[in-house]
Short mmCIF file of C-alpha atoms in Angstrom, two decimals:
data_model
loop_
_atom_site.label_atom_id
_atom_site.label_comp_id
_atom_site.label_asym_id
_atom_site.label_seq_id
_atom_site.Cartn_x
_atom_site.Cartn_y
_atom_site.Cartn_z
CA MET H 17 -6.48 0.20 0.42
CA ARG H 18 -8.02 -3.26 0.21
CA LYS H 19 -11.18 -4.85 1.57
CA ALA H 20 -13.96 -2.45 2.50
CA VAL H 21 -11.68 -0.52 4.74
CA PHE H 22 -8.59 -0.39 2.70
CA ALA H 23 -6.60 -2.57 0.62
CA GLY H 24 -5.57 -4.03 3.79
CA LEU H 25 -4.17 -7.41 4.61
CA ALA H 26 -3.81 -9.58 7.81
CA LEU H 27 -1.48 -11.17 10.26
CA THR H 28 -2.14 -14.16 12.42
CA LEU H 29 -3.53 -13.78 15.91
CA LEU H 30 -1.07 -14.29 18.68
CA THR H 31 -1.51 -17.74 20.23
CA THR H 32 -0.02 -19.14 23.41
CA ALA H 33 0.90 -22.64 24.38
CA CYS H 34 -1.46 -24.18 26.89
CA ALA H 35 0.66 -27.15 27.89
CA ALA H 36 0.61 -28.67 31.35
CA SER H 37 4.31 -29.43 31.16
CA GLN H 38 7.37 -28.66 29.09
CA GLU H 39 7.11 -32.07 27.45
CA THR H 40 3.62 -31.41 26.07
CA ALA H 41 4.15 -27.73 25.27
CA VAL H 42 3.79 -26.64 21.64
CA SER H 43 6.41 -24.25 20.32
CA HIS H 44 5.55 -21.28 18.11
CA ASP H 45 7.67 -18.80 16.18
CA TYR H 46 7.48 -15.23 17.43
CA LEU H 47 8.75 -11.82 16.38
CA VAL H 48 10.20 -10.38 19.58
CA PHE H 49 10.84 -6.62 19.42
CA TYR H 50 13.33 -5.36 21.97
CA THR H 51 14.28 -1.91 23.22
CA PRO H 52 17.32 -0.35 21.47
CA GLY H 53 20.56 -2.00 22.56
CA GLN H 54 18.78 -4.77 24.47
CA GLY H 55 19.11 -7.62 21.96
CA GLY H 56 21.29 -9.60 24.33
CA ALA H 57 18.87 -9.16 27.22
CA ALA H 58 15.93 -10.19 25.03
CA THR H 59 17.86 -13.26 23.89
CA GLY H 60 18.41 -14.15 27.54
CA VAL H 61 14.68 -13.88 28.25
CA VAL H 62 13.86 -16.20 25.35
CA GLU H 63 16.46 -18.76 26.39
CA ALA H 64 15.47 -18.60 30.05
CA THR H 65 11.97 -19.73 29.08
CA GLY H 66 13.36 -22.70 27.15
CA GLY H 67 13.09 -21.03 23.78
CA ASP H 68 15.58 -20.67 20.93
CA VAL H 69 16.58 -17.55 18.99
CA LEU H 70 16.47 -18.34 15.27
CA SER H 71 17.71 -14.95 14.04
CA ASP H 72 18.36 -11.39 15.17
CA ASP H 73 17.66 -8.37 12.97
CA ALA H 74 19.74 -5.80 14.82
CA GLU H 75 18.89 -3.02 12.36
CA LEU H 76 15.16 -3.20 13.06
CA GLY H 77 15.59 -4.53 16.59
CA TYR H 78 13.78 -7.85 16.74
CA LEU H 79 14.41 -11.54 17.22
CA VAL H 80 12.74 -14.44 15.49
CA ALA H 81 12.33 -16.88 18.36
CA ARG H 82 10.84 -20.34 18.79
CA ALA H 83 9.29 -20.82 22.19
CA ALA H 84 6.49 -22.61 24.01
CA ARG H 85 5.22 -19.41 25.61
CA ILE H 86 5.30 -15.71 24.88
CA PRO H 87 8.55 -14.11 26.08
CA SER H 88 8.12 -11.03 28.26
CA GLY H 89 10.34 -8.73 30.26
CA PRO H 90 11.57 -5.13 30.57
CA SER H 91 13.82 -5.47 27.51
CA ILE H 92 10.92 -6.56 25.27
CA VAL H 93 8.64 -3.98 23.60
CA GLY H 94 6.12 -6.32 22.00
CA VAL H 95 5.65 -9.83 20.65
CA MET H 96 3.58 -11.32 17.88
CA SER H 97 3.38 -14.69 16.22
CA ASP H 98 5.20 -15.38 12.98
CA LYS H 99 3.49 -17.97 10.82
CA PRO H 100 4.93 -19.69 7.72
CA ILE H 101 2.77 -17.48 5.48
CA GLY H 102 4.89 -14.58 6.60
CA GLU H 103 8.20 -16.10 5.54
CA ILE H 104 10.11 -14.36 2.76
CA ALA H 105 12.27 -15.50 -0.08
CA ARG H 106 15.71 -14.20 0.75
CA ALA H 107 17.35 -12.72 -2.32
CA LYS H 108 20.68 -11.03 -2.89
CA PRO H 109 20.46 -7.38 -3.94
CA VAL H 110 21.11 -6.82 -7.63
CA ALA H 111 21.93 -3.68 -9.53
CA ALA H 112 19.04 -1.98 -11.26
CA PRO H 113 19.24 -1.83 -15.06
CA VAL H 114 19.95 1.66 -16.28
CA ALA H 115 18.08 2.71 -19.39
CA ALA H 116 18.40 5.97 -21.26
CA PRO H 117 15.63 8.52 -20.73
CA ARG H 118 12.87 8.23 -23.33
CA ARG H 119 10.96 11.01 -24.98
CA ALA H 120 7.21 10.80 -24.82
CA ALA H 121 5.19 10.51 -27.97
CA VAL H 122 2.91 13.33 -26.92
CA LYS H 123 -0.45 12.03 -27.96
CA ASN H 124 -3.46 10.60 -26.23
CA GLU H 125 -3.52 6.93 -25.32
CA PRO H 126 -6.57 5.02 -26.67
CA LEU H 127 -8.43 5.05 -23.31
CA ALA H 128 -7.30 8.51 -22.18
CA GLY H 129 -10.81 9.85 -22.62
CA ARG H 130 -11.87 7.74 -19.64
CA GLN H 131 -9.12 9.14 -17.38
CA TRP H 132 -10.78 12.06 -15.64
CA ASP H 133 -8.27 11.55 -12.87
CA MET H 134 -5.30 12.35 -15.10
CA ARG H 135 -7.04 15.43 -16.47
CA MET H 136 -7.68 16.60 -12.89
CA ILE H 137 -3.96 16.52 -12.05
CA GLY H 138 -2.71 17.60 -15.48
CA ALA H 139 -1.06 14.29 -16.45
CA THR H 140 -2.06 14.46 -20.12
CA ALA H 141 -0.59 14.80 -23.61
CA SER H 142 -1.11 18.55 -23.47
CA GLY H 143 -0.04 18.79 -19.83
CA SER H 144 2.81 17.22 -17.87
CA TYR H 145 3.72 14.67 -20.58
CA LYS H 146 5.05 17.50 -22.77
CA LYS H 147 7.56 18.49 -20.09
CA GLN H 148 8.46 15.31 -18.21
CA ILE H 149 7.43 11.64 -18.28
CA GLY H 150 10.07 10.41 -15.85
CA ASN H 151 13.17 8.32 -16.29
CA HIS H 152 13.90 4.60 -16.03
CA LYS H 153 16.55 5.45 -13.45
CA VAL H 154 13.73 6.42 -11.09
CA LEU H 155 12.59 3.33 -9.17
CA VAL H 156 9.07 3.19 -7.74
CA GLY H 157 8.36 0.26 -5.44
CA VAL H 158 4.81 -1.03 -5.04
CA ILE H 159 4.17 -2.89 -1.78
CA ASP H 160 0.95 -4.66 -2.63
CA THR H 161 -0.56 -7.92 -3.90
CA GLY H 162 1.86 -8.12 -6.83
CA ILE H 163 2.26 -6.62 -10.29
CA ASP H 164 1.33 -8.33 -13.54
CA GLY H 165 4.68 -7.67 -15.18
CA LYS H 166 3.54 -9.24 -18.44
CA HIS H 167 0.60 -6.87 -18.92
CA PRO H 168 1.14 -5.05 -22.25
CA ASP H 169 0.56 -1.69 -20.56
CA ILE H 170 3.05 -2.36 -17.73
CA ALA H 171 5.76 -4.61 -19.21
CA PRO H 172 7.88 -1.81 -20.80
CA ASN H 173 8.38 -0.20 -17.40
CA PHE H 174 8.55 -3.34 -15.23
CA ASN H 175 11.90 -3.92 -13.53
CA ARG H 176 11.98 -7.69 -13.35
CA LYS H 177 15.51 -7.98 -11.92
CA LEU H 178 14.75 -5.94 -8.82
CA SER H 179 11.20 -7.21 -8.23
CA ARG H 180 10.62 -9.60 -5.33
CA ASN H 181 7.79 -11.58 -3.75
CA PHE H 182 8.11 -11.60 0.05
CA VAL H 183 5.16 -13.89 0.85
CA THR H 184 4.17 -17.51 0.50
CA ASP H 185 0.48 -18.07 -0.16
CA ARG H 186 -1.46 -20.27 2.23
CA PRO H 187 -4.39 -22.33 0.95
CA LYS H 188 -6.26 -22.37 4.30
CA ASP H 189 -6.27 -20.25 7.45
CA SER H 190 -5.53 -21.41 10.99
CA LYS H 191 -9.12 -22.69 11.35
CA GLY H 192 -8.93 -24.76 8.18
CA LYS H 193 -11.12 -22.37 6.19
CA ASN H 194 -10.29 -21.34 2.64
CA PHE H 195 -7.76 -18.50 2.66
CA ASP H 196 -5.63 -18.03 -0.48
CA GLY H 197 -7.05 -21.08 -2.20
CA PRO H 198 -5.14 -23.71 -4.19
CA CYS H 199 -1.52 -22.90 -5.00
CA GLU H 200 -0.93 -21.84 -8.60
CA PHE H 201 2.84 -22.34 -8.41
CA LYS H 202 5.24 -24.77 -6.75
CA GLY H 203 5.59 -24.19 -3.05
CA CYS H 204 2.76 -21.62 -3.09
CA LYS H 205 5.35 -19.06 -4.15
CA ASP H 206 4.12 -16.84 -6.98
CA PRO H 207 6.76 -15.38 -9.32
CA ALA H 208 7.60 -11.71 -8.93
CA ASP H 209 5.70 -10.71 -12.09
CA HIS H 210 2.39 -12.26 -11.03
CA ASP H 211 -0.75 -10.85 -9.39
CA ASP H 212 -3.75 -13.05 -8.59
CA ASP H 213 -5.68 -10.23 -6.94
CA GLY H 214 -5.36 -7.27 -9.32
CA HIS H 215 -5.05 -4.55 -6.71
CA GLY H 216 -1.29 -4.14 -7.03
CA THR H 217 -1.44 -4.14 -10.84
CA HIS H 218 -4.05 -1.37 -10.79
CA VAL H 219 -1.87 0.70 -8.45
CA ALA H 220 1.25 0.16 -10.59
CA SER H 221 -0.61 1.07 -13.78
CA THR H 222 -1.79 4.38 -12.33
CA ILE H 223 1.78 5.22 -11.39
CA ALA H 224 3.56 4.31 -14.61
CA SER H 225 1.63 2.76 -17.49
CA PRO H 226 3.78 3.77 -20.50
CA LEU H 227 2.82 5.92 -23.48
CA ASN H 228 2.90 3.03 -25.92
CA GLY H 229 -0.33 3.42 -27.87
CA ILE H 230 -2.03 0.83 -25.64
CA GLY H 231 -4.74 1.53 -23.10
CA ILE H 232 -3.93 4.31 -20.66
CA GLY H 233 -1.02 6.45 -19.56
CA GLY H 234 0.19 6.63 -15.97
CA VAL H 235 1.19 9.71 -14.01
CA ALA H 236 4.90 9.05 -14.66
CA PRO H 237 4.93 6.90 -17.83
CA GLY H 238 8.72 6.80 -18.12
CA VAL H 239 9.78 5.49 -14.69
CA SER H 240 10.54 1.95 -13.55
CA LEU H 241 8.14 -0.17 -11.49
CA VAL H 242 9.48 -2.58 -8.86
CA ASN H 243 7.17 -5.22 -7.40
CA LEU H 244 7.68 -5.51 -3.63
CA ARG H 245 4.93 -7.98 -2.95
CA ALA H 246 3.89 -8.31 0.69
CA GLY H 247 0.22 -9.24 0.24
CA THR H 248 -1.20 -12.72 -0.22
CA ASP H 249 -3.69 -13.74 -2.91
CA SER H 250 -6.53 -13.18 -0.46
CA GLY H 251 -5.42 -9.60 0.16
CA TYR H 252 -3.80 -9.73 3.61
CA PHE H 253 -0.55 -8.10 4.68
CA PHE H 254 1.73 -9.67 7.25
CA LEU H 255 4.10 -7.70 9.44
CA LYS H 256 7.36 -9.47 8.63
CA PRO H 257 7.01 -9.46 4.81
CA THR H 258 6.02 -5.80 4.95
CA MET H 259 9.06 -4.91 7.05
CA ASP H 260 11.29 -6.95 4.78
CA ALA H 261 9.87 -5.22 1.69
CA LEU H 262 10.66 -1.82 3.21
CA LYS H 263 14.15 -2.91 4.18
CA TYR H 264 14.78 -4.33 0.71
CA ALA H 265 13.61 -1.04 -0.85
CA ALA H 266 16.04 0.87 1.37
CA ASP H 267 18.97 -1.40 0.56
CA ASN H 268 18.40 -1.39 -3.21
CA GLY H 269 18.02 2.27 -4.10
CA ILE H 270 14.23 2.44 -4.48
CA ASP H 271 13.21 6.11 -4.63
CA VAL H 272 9.48 6.03 -3.86
CA VAL H 273 7.35 3.32 -2.24
CA ASN H 274 3.56 3.19 -2.55
CA MET H 275 1.71 1.61 0.39
CA SER H 276 -2.01 1.15 -0.29
CA PHE H 277 -2.74 -1.12 2.68
CA TYR H 278 -2.88 -1.41 6.43
CA VAL H 279 -1.02 -4.04 8.41
CA ASP H 280 -3.47 -6.58 9.78
CA PRO H 281 -4.97 -7.96 11.87
CA TRP H 282 -5.67 -4.63 13.61
CA ASN H 283 -7.28 -1.73 11.79
CA PHE H 284 -6.29 0.40 14.78
CA ASN H 285 -3.29 -0.59 16.88
CA CYS H 286 -3.85 0.26 20.55
CA PRO H 287 -0.90 -0.44 22.87
CA ALA H 288 -2.96 -0.45 26.09
CA ASN H 289 -6.63 -0.94 25.31
CA PRO H 290 -8.41 -2.62 28.26
CA ALA H 291 -10.70 -4.37 25.78
CA ASP H 292 -7.72 -6.43 24.57
CA THR H 293 -5.92 -9.31 26.23
CA PRO H 294 -2.28 -8.86 27.30
CA ALA H 295 -1.21 -10.96 24.29
CA GLN H 296 -3.25 -8.76 21.94
CA GLN H 297 -1.78 -5.61 23.47
CA SER H 298 1.72 -7.02 23.02
CA GLU H 299 0.92 -7.87 19.41
CA GLN H 300 -0.22 -4.33 18.65
CA LYS H 301 2.88 -2.90 20.34
CA ALA H 302 4.95 -5.16 18.09
CA ILE H 303 3.22 -3.87 14.95
CA ILE H 304 3.75 -0.25 15.99
CA ALA H 305 7.41 -0.84 16.89
CA GLY H 306 8.23 -2.96 13.85
CA MET H 307 6.64 -0.70 11.26
CA THR H 308 7.94 2.49 12.88
CA ARG H 309 11.47 1.10 12.74
CA ALA H 310 11.11 -0.20 9.16
CA VAL H 311 9.73 3.13 7.93
CA ALA H 312 12.53 5.06 9.67
CA TYR H 313 15.14 2.67 8.22
CA ALA H 314 13.81 3.19 4.69
CA ARG H 315 13.45 6.96 4.92
CA ALA H 316 16.97 7.33 6.33
CA ARG H 317 18.25 5.57 3.21
CA GLY H 318 16.47 7.77 0.70
CA VAL H 319 13.05 6.16 0.30
CA THR H 320 10.04 8.47 0.14
CA LEU H 321 7.02 6.65 1.61
CA ILE H 322 3.47 7.32 0.45
CA SER H 323 0.39 5.71 2.01
CA ALA H 324 -3.34 5.59 1.43
CA ILE H 325 -5.12 7.00 4.47
CA GLY H 326 -7.85 4.34 4.51
CA ASN H 327 -11.43 3.74 3.50
CA GLY H 328 -13.16 3.65 6.88
CA SER H 329 -14.98 7.00 6.47
CA THR H 330 -13.40 7.95 9.81
CA ASP H 331 -11.83 11.05 11.32
CA LEU H 332 -8.50 9.56 12.35
CA GLY H 333 -8.00 12.44 14.75
CA ASP H 334 -10.98 11.31 16.78
CA PRO H 335 -11.69 7.59 16.29
CA THR H 336 -14.21 6.13 18.73
CA GLN H 337 -14.90 2.52 17.76
CA ASP H 338 -13.24 -0.33 15.92
CA THR H 339 -15.58 -3.16 14.94
CA GLY H 340 -13.38 -4.96 12.42
CA SER H 341 -10.33 -6.04 14.43
CA PRO H 342 -8.73 -8.47 14.65
CA ASP H 343 -9.66 -9.51 11.11
CA TYR H 344 -7.70 -12.78 11.07
CA PRO H 345 -8.62 -15.55 11.42
CA SER H 346 -12.19 -15.34 10.17
CA GLY H 347 -14.68 -14.61 12.95
CA ALA H 348 -12.16 -13.15 15.40
CA ALA H 349 -13.32 -9.52 15.13
CA LYS H 350 -14.87 -7.77 18.12
CA SER H 351 -16.24 -4.34 18.87
CA ARG H 352 -14.04 -2.16 21.07
CA LYS H 353 -13.88 1.49 22.04
CA ILE H 354 -10.75 3.28 20.81
CA ASP H 355 -9.24 6.76 20.97
CA ASN H 356 -6.52 8.82 19.34
CA THR H 357 -3.76 6.78 20.98
CA CYS H 358 -4.70 3.97 18.59
CA LEU H 359 -2.85 4.11 15.27
CA ASN H 360 -3.66 3.07 11.74
CA ILE H 361 -0.45 1.58 10.34
CA PRO H 362 1.35 2.74 8.17
CA ALA H 363 -0.81 5.82 7.45
CA GLU H 364 -0.20 7.44 10.85
CA LEU H 365 3.52 6.74 11.17
CA PRO H 366 6.11 9.56 11.26
CA GLY H 367 7.77 10.15 7.90
CA VAL H 368 4.89 8.77 5.82
CA ILE H 369 3.03 11.01 3.34
CA THR H 370 -0.65 10.19 3.75
CA VAL H 371 -3.21 10.61 0.96
CA THR H 372 -6.97 11.22 1.06
CA SER H 373 -9.25 10.56 -1.90
CA VAL H 374 -11.47 12.81 -4.00
CA GLY H 375 -14.10 12.09 -6.64
CA PRO H 376 -14.47 13.74 -10.06
CA SER H 377 -16.04 16.86 -8.53
CA LYS H 378 -13.09 17.20 -6.11
CA ARG H 379 -15.38 16.44 -3.18
CA LYS H 380 -13.69 14.31 -0.54
CA ALA H 381 -14.82 10.77 -1.26
CA VAL H 382 -17.42 9.50 1.19
CA TYR H 383 -15.36 6.41 2.09
CA SER H 384 -12.07 8.27 2.60
CA ASP H 385 -10.68 8.62 6.10
CA TYR H 386 -9.52 12.12 6.98
CA GLY H 387 -7.98 14.12 9.81
CA ALA H 388 -6.39 17.49 10.46
CA GLU H 389 -3.17 15.84 11.69
CA GLN H 390 -3.21 12.82 9.38
CA ALA H 391 -4.07 14.15 5.89
CA ASP H 392 -1.02 15.38 3.94
CA VAL H 393 -2.29 15.62 0.35
CA ALA H 394 -5.34 14.63 -1.67
CA ALA H 395 -5.61 12.93 -5.06
CA PRO H 396 -8.28 11.42 -7.31
CA GLY H 397 -9.34 8.01 -6.04
CA GLY H 398 -12.85 7.84 -7.46
CA ASP H 399 -16.27 7.94 -5.86
CA ALA H 400 -19.25 6.21 -7.47
CA LEU H 401 -21.53 8.27 -5.18
CA ASP H 402 -20.08 11.66 -6.15
CA THR H 403 -23.09 13.83 -7.00
CA GLY H 404 -21.13 16.81 -8.29
CA THR H 405 -20.23 15.33 -11.67
CA SER H 406 -21.89 14.41 -14.95
CA LEU H 407 -20.07 11.07 -15.03
CA LYS H 408 -22.16 8.03 -14.25
CA GLY H 409 -21.53 4.83 -12.28
CA ALA H 410 -18.16 3.16 -12.78
CA ALA H 411 -16.94 6.09 -14.88
CA ARG H 412 -16.60 8.03 -11.62
CA GLU H 413 -13.92 5.57 -10.52
CA ILE H 414 -10.29 5.11 -11.60
CA LEU H 415 -9.47 3.09 -14.72
CA ALA H 416 -6.16 1.20 -14.73
CA ALA H 417 -4.66 -2.10 -15.84
CA ALA H 418 -5.98 -5.44 -14.60
CA PRO H 419 -4.52 -8.98 -14.87
CA ARG H 420 -6.56 -11.31 -17.07
CA ASN H 421 -6.18 -14.19 -14.59
CA ALA H 422 -7.62 -12.11 -11.73
CA LEU H 423 -10.61 -11.03 -13.85
CA ARG H 424 -11.27 -14.65 -14.85
CA ALA H 425 -11.15 -15.77 -11.22
CA ALA H 426 -13.62 -13.03 -10.28
CA THR H 427 -15.89 -14.00 -13.23
CA SER H 428 -15.57 -10.46 -14.57
CA ILE H 429 -14.77 -11.84 -18.04
CA ASP H 430 -16.04 -14.97 -19.76
CA ALA H 431 -14.10 -17.90 -21.20
CA LYS H 432 -13.59 -15.98 -24.44
CA GLY H 433 -12.27 -12.94 -22.61
CA GLN H 434 -15.33 -10.76 -23.06
CA PRO H 435 -16.17 -8.42 -20.13
CA LEU H 436 -19.22 -9.43 -18.09
CA THR H 437 -19.44 -6.13 -16.22
CA SER H 438 -19.23 -2.44 -17.10
CA SER H 439 -16.36 -2.08 -14.63
CA VAL H 440 -14.02 -3.96 -16.99
CA VAL H 441 -12.70 -2.59 -20.29
CA ARG H 442 -11.03 -4.74 -22.94
CA GLU H 443 -8.75 -3.22 -25.58
CA CYS H 444 -7.20 -5.22 -28.41
CA LYS H 445 -4.40 -4.16 -30.74
CA ASN H 446 -2.49 -6.23 -33.31
CA GLY H 447 -4.10 -9.41 -32.03
CA THR H 448 -3.18 -8.77 -28.36
CA CYS H 449 -5.84 -7.84 -25.84
CA SER H 450 -5.28 -6.07 -22.56
CA TYR H 451 -7.68 -5.44 -19.70
CA TYR H 452 -8.51 -2.49 -17.49
CA GLN H 453 -10.73 -2.14 -14.47
CA TYR H 454 -12.55 0.67 -12.71
CA LEU H 455 -11.83 0.74 -8.96
CA GLU H 456 -12.22 3.34 -6.24
CA GLY H 457 -10.51 3.88 -2.90
CA THR H 458 -7.70 5.69 -1.20
CA SER H 459 -5.64 2.85 -2.67
CA MET H 460 -6.30 4.47 -6.02
CA ALA H 461 -5.50 7.98 -4.77
CA ALA H 462 -2.07 7.18 -3.29
CA PRO H 463 -0.45 6.01 -6.58
CA HIS H 464 -1.28 9.35 -8.22
CA VAL H 465 0.88 10.96 -5.53
CA SER H 466 3.60 8.31 -5.95
CA GLY H 467 3.66 9.08 -9.68
CA VAL H 468 4.03 12.81 -9.07
CA ALA H 469 6.81 12.10 -6.56
CA ALA H 470 8.57 10.02 -9.24
CA LEU H 471 8.38 12.94 -11.68
CA LEU H 472 10.05 15.16 -9.08
CA VAL H 473 12.85 12.61 -8.59
CA ALA H 474 13.35 12.58 -12.37
CA ARG H 475 13.64 16.39 -12.35
CA PHE H 476 15.67 17.03 -9.22
CA GLY H 477 17.33 13.72 -8.34
CA LYS H 478 21.10 13.24 -8.46
CA PRO H 479 23.02 10.12 -9.50
CA GLY H 480 23.04 7.61 -6.66
CA LYS H 481 22.26 4.08 -5.63
CA GLY H 482 19.78 2.50 -8.02
CA GLY H 483 20.07 5.33 -10.54
CA LEU H 484 18.77 8.65 -9.18
CA GLN H 485 18.23 9.76 -5.60
CA LEU H 486 16.47 12.66 -3.91
CA ASP H 487 16.40 13.30 -0.17
CA PRO H 488 12.92 12.41 1.16
CA ALA H 489 12.64 15.67 3.13
CA ARG H 490 13.33 17.73 0.01
CA LEU H 491 11.02 15.57 -2.09
CA GLU H 492 8.26 16.01 0.47
CA SER H 493 8.70 19.79 0.31
CA LEU H 494 8.59 19.75 -3.49
CA LEU H 495 5.54 17.51 -3.42
CA TYR H 496 3.60 19.89 -1.19
CA ALA H 497 4.59 22.72 -3.51
CA SER H 498 3.06 20.68 -6.36
CA THR H 499 -0.50 20.98 -5.05
CA TYR H 500 -3.45 23.28 -5.50
CA ASP H 501 -5.11 24.56 -2.35
CA ARG H 502 -8.55 23.18 -1.67
CA GLY H 503 -10.31 24.59 1.36
CA CYS H 504 -13.05 23.11 3.51
CA PRO H 505 -16.60 23.41 2.16
CA ALA H 506 -18.33 26.68 3.03
CA SER H 507 -20.55 24.91 5.55
CA GLY H 508 -17.54 23.34 7.21
CA ASN H 509 -18.64 19.82 6.36
CA TYR H 510 -19.89 17.47 3.67
CA ARG H 511 -23.30 15.93 4.20
CA TYR H 512 -23.27 12.74 2.18
CA SER H 513 -26.58 11.37 3.40
CA ALA H 514 -29.08 11.76 6.22
CA ASP H 515 -26.81 9.85 8.60
CA THR H 516 -23.34 10.61 7.18
CA THR H 517 -21.71 14.00 7.70
CA HIS H 518 -17.96 14.64 7.83
CA ALA H 519 -16.62 17.81 9.45
CA CYS H 520 -13.62 19.55 7.90
CA VAL H 521 -11.14 21.32 10.17
CA GLY H 522 -8.36 23.66 9.07
CA SER H 523 -7.48 26.43 6.65
CA THR H 524 -7.56 26.70 2.88
CA SER H 525 -3.89 25.81 2.72
CA ARG H 526 -4.04 22.91 5.18
CA ASN H 527 -7.07 20.97 6.39
CA GLY H 528 -8.32 17.53 7.33
CA PHE H 529 -9.98 16.74 3.99
CA TYR H 530 -7.23 17.74 1.55
CA GLY H 531 -4.09 18.19 3.63
CA ASN H 532 -1.80 20.57 1.77
CA GLY H 533 -4.00 20.40 -1.33
CA ILE H 534 -4.82 18.29 -4.37
CA ILE H 535 -1.73 16.98 -6.11
CA SER H 536 -0.78 18.27 -9.58
CA ALA H 537 1.57 16.62 -12.08
CA GLN H 538 1.44 19.81 -14.13
CA LYS H 539 2.83 21.86 -11.26
CA ALA H 540 5.42 19.20 -10.43
CA VAL H 541 7.02 19.42 -13.87
CA THR H 542 7.11 23.22 -13.89
CA ILE H 543 7.88 24.39 -10.33
CA ALA H 544 11.30 25.76 -9.59
CA GLY H 545 13.57 23.77 -7.31
CA THR H 546 13.75 24.81 -3.66
#
C-alpha cells in the first residue's frame, strides 16, 4: 500500500454550505448512499432540501446529488462529497482479446538472481514455470496508480483494449496547495497505459512480467494485465473511481483484482466515533457502505479480490489510535481513539483476501499490519530491516518494473538514464533499456498472491466471460491449499526493537501473522483440484 501506511490514496473532506439564505448557498456534489430499496425516498429527501439528483446507481445503491446542504434522513446510510477529481471516463465494455496459451521458455530471466521473493514461493525456471505460466485468457485487474503498458517487461501481457483510467488528475488540492502537479495530458486525463507514480507498474510487474529474456519474471508470466486506474498521480484513491473500477471489473470478466491501497481520507473508518463531527461520521459510513457493496457486486460476478493488509505496524484486531486521518486536504489529520468497530477499507471487508508481508527470512515484516481475524495469507513484500538474512539493504526488498518517467520525476535516474540510487536497476538489451526498482510493503506482498490466484484460474477455470472464469469461493479454497504453514514464533511474538514488539495469536495452520500460511506458486501448479 502507498504512503507510509499503505499505498493508500485520498478523498476530499466533506464540506457543508454555510449560506445565510438559499440565494447565497453554494451547491456541492454528494454521493448519497441509501438503504436497500429506498432510492425513491432518498431522492425525495434530496429534492425536499432544494437539491437535484444527477444520477442513481441502483446496483450499488447511491445517488449523485447536487445540493446546498448535506441530505439526511432515515433512508440515507451515509453521505460524502464528490469532487471533480473523482469523476470517471465512462467507457463501453469491450471484449477481451483471446490469445492462445504460450509455452514458457524455461530459463532464468537476466535479473532473476535478485528475485529472492520468487525463489521463496517457487516461481522460478525450475519451479512453477515448468508446469504453468498462466494463460492470456486469465485477466488480472490492477486497481492502482496506473500501469506503464509500454514497459518492455510488461507490454507483451498488457491488455490495452480493456484497460481504463477512472480518475482525472488535479493540479492543486482544495486549499490551493500542490497536489498532482501540472497536467501531462489534455484535460488532466492520463492514457490507460501510463503511470506517473510507479506503484501500479511495480505491482503489475510482480504479477505478470513475461518470460521474454528481459529483466524479471512475474509470478504468472503468461496472464493478461488490465489497468483499472483509480489512484491519482499523487497517490490518493477516491471512493467513486474505486467503486467504478470494481464494477467495471465485474462487468467485463476480470478474474482477479489486486488492491494495494486503502480508500482515503480515513485510515480507519469509524461509523460512530465521538471524536468526529456528524459530517465526518456520515462520510465514513458512506465509505463502508459503498465499498462493501462494490466488493459484493464484484465477487458475485466472479471477481476474486485480493488486498494488502496495510503498513501501519498495527494489530487490526485491537487498534487503539489513529493519528493520520483524515489525510486530505493537507493538514486535516487529527489524533483520535479508535477500536475494533473501525475498519480499514478494503482490507477488512467481507469477501476480500487480505495479505500480510514477510521479509527474506520469512519473518513478518516490521511495518506489516496483522490480526488473527484479518490476516488470510502471507507473501514476500520485503523488509530492509530483516535481520534474519544475508541480503543487504535494498536487496531485501522486492525488485519489479518501474516507469522511466516516474524515476526521472523522483530524480532516481539522471538525464542520461543512469541510476542515481542503488534502489534502481537499469537493464539494456538490443539498444532498449528498461528500469526496475526495489520497493517494500504489503503492496508488494499482495501481487504475489494475485499472481498465484491467476495461475489457479489458468489451471481450473472454465470458459466464460472475458476468457476463463473460476468461482471466487473455490479459488479462495484452492489458494489457501497453495500455502505452507508458518506458525507463530516460539516466544509468541517478534521483538523488532526496544519499543516495538508484535504479538502473534493463533495456531500453526492459522494465525495473525501469516493467516493460512505463506503462499506458494509451486504448490498452486501441482495441487489436485478440490
